[in-house]
Amino acid sequence: MGEFNMTDQIILGIETSCDETAAAIVRNGKEIISNVVASQIESHKRFGGVVPEVASRHHVENITIVVEEAMKQADMTWTDIDAIAVTEGPGLVGALLIGVNAAKAIAFAHQKPLIDVHHIAGHIYANRLEKDFEFPLLALIVSGGHTELVLMQAHGQYEVIGETLDDAAGEAYDKVARILELPYPGGPQIDQLAKEGDPVVDFPRAWLKAGSFDFSFSGLKSSVINYVHNKEQRNEAVDKSIVAASFQESVVDVLVEKTYQAAMKYGVQQVIVAGGVAANSGLRYNIQARFAPSNIPVQIPPLQLCTDNASMIAAAGSIQFEQKQFAGWDLNGNPAKLLTSIHKNLST
Amino acid sequence: MNMLAIDTSTQILGVALMKNDIVVAEMTTNLKKDHSSRLMPVLNQLMQQADMKPEDLHKIVVAHGPGSYTGTRIGVTTAKTLAWTLDIPIIPVSSLKALGYNAAPYQGYVCPFFDARREAVFTGLYHFSAGVFSLVKEDRHIKMEEWTTELNTLQKPILFLSPDFAKHQACLNESGLARVHAPDSSHLLRPSNLLMLAETEPAVPAHEVTPNYLRVTEAEANWKKRQKEEKNNG
Ligand SMILES: [Zn+2]
């Protein structure tokens, strides 16, 4: 590739942790060369949620097609690729196995380094494809499977300072959407409805004990269920937009305020928001508004980088490539993988 | 011809290599251990032993089921990705056919089967005669009792091969079928069989290679049932 420097680092990323089969090629951890996502959402819609066995079957059908498309769009051959990065976990085990085994096959066939990436590290590094990091950095990760606050002092250094004690924020969105009988996936539906209603119902906010950066959404979820149930028992119409707006305000209030307090406590230089729920317009608007007077920049990736994709996996893998943290041929899918620092001895 | 064979469709992990038309390496384990972390290390080790590099391969043959869904996907994903990225042909072979080939050079009917839970099996019927190995009854998912009733109509002795033989022995005993006994070692699929059977099956474009599950997922079956009910009610 004439336009590329010999010193450029080119990484192929592969992601199959849930219901998207994705492959991407990223240069120097910052620049997307190609980004291909085959979404299975249409297939899972009929079941009202992701069915793991169905997801695994789609992944095995799509995997080589998706990787080939990423290579074609980048106009690259295997000699251009420096390493293969793949999501090791967390996620659905059967789904992870497809990406992991495909990545191993490619790495083995061309004798390239193999890099095991944590899915959440990927979500964080999606932001680096837009703007480089400034440390210390605070990341709020919100998705169907995760609600976490992660503090980073340097590349590859992750300290989880807060996490959900029960449901993930995205999970709460899905459950409330089901109560309101909204089509799957429920998150965007609630976000849309919330724009049409006033947040007049005072649903609870779980602040937990003072100074805690942990989250809890199960109480809020029960409260929404009770509210809808009571209305129905009294034969009163449920105004879905009011419920959606009130629920969303409750979730966003807690997410934004805890992020703000953590940012102040740790004196961070940058705040980033990542994960599927980062696409939520209420969260995007309110977190920017809260931080506006503070001069701490809040970075939120564009919508297509909030949802699962492989360029974020390649971007996170790029740091491990630089630090020569490679996986062996015995790499396995790890559905419960913990977000640990690359150099454990350096982490605080 | 240099060929790689992979089988992960049951508890057995099997890898075999052909180099210059000779079977030079073969490894199987019959352990309750995961395939995903062990397949590539075994492959790497056998290739090293045989002084072969990935680019030396001309062809890949894979047991594509029926069998364990997750297990089969590991072998199939590895095989199809290797074949695609090395740009070489891939030949999917029935895991039952490959197991049935363990019976060579027996003459007569061979019935390989894998346990599929709830008294059901994945099975098919094959036949050996004068060195020709042929399919008699297609691979299927069926209750063992129903299957033995169907086999009884043949009125011929049958050699049964299965890693799950013990689990279905009572049913086979009751069936009254004339059976031929095979030694324990014959019930474990030998991956080198895949190398022998590669010529009997067509190559498939790597993108199109998928496991032969023989069953739709439970979620899809329930969904189809609901669709039908809604149609009938509406
Ligand atoms: Zn995700």
Tab-separated table of N, CA and C and ligand atoms in Angstrom, chain A residues 17 119-120 123 143 146 275-276 306-308 312, ligand 1:
chain	number	residue	atom	x	y	z
A	17	SER	N	-19.265	-10.744	20.030
A	17	SER	CA	-19.641	-11.072	21.413
A	17	SER	C	-21.142	-11.176	21.637
A	119	HIS	N	-14.050	-6.579	25.702
A	119	HIS	CA	-15.091	-5.858	24.970
A	119	HIS	C	-15.274	-4.410	25.461
A	120	ILE	N	-15.192	-4.219	26.765
A	120	ILE	CA	-15.376	-2.869	27.323
A	120	ILE	C	-14.186	-1.968	26.990
A	123	HIS	N	-15.041	-0.661	23.758
A	123	HIS	CA	-15.989	0.468	23.794
A	123	HIS	C	-15.271	1.762	24.179
A	143	SER	N	-24.298	-0.032	28.443
A	143	SER	CA	-24.812	-0.847	27.352
A	143	SER	C	-25.820	-1.842	27.913
A	146	HIS	N	-23.603	-3.741	30.410
A	146	HIS	CA	-22.652	-3.067	31.294
A	146	HIS	C	-23.077	-1.673	31.707
A	275	GLY	N	-20.486	2.663	24.690
A	275	GLY	CA	-21.478	1.585	24.802
A	275	GLY	C	-22.770	1.977	24.120
A	276	GLY	N	-23.627	0.992	23.903
A	276	GLY	CA	-24.860	1.198	23.141
A	276	GLY	C	-25.736	2.331	23.662
A	306	CYS	N	-20.909	3.686	18.801
A	306	CYS	CA	-21.443	3.387	20.141
A	306	CYS	C	-21.862	1.932	20.221
A	307	THR	N	-22.524	1.458	19.178
A	307	THR	CA	-22.960	0.065	19.172
A	307	THR	C	-21.753	-0.823	18.855
A	308	ASP	N	-21.929	-2.137	19.049
A	308	ASP	CA	-20.796	-3.051	18.885
A	308	ASP	C	-20.245	-2.998	17.464
A	312	MET	N	-13.443	-0.685	17.131
A	312	MET	CA	-13.107	-0.405	18.538
A	312	MET	C	-12.218	-1.514	19.118
C	1	ZN	ZN	-20.958	-3.797	23.566
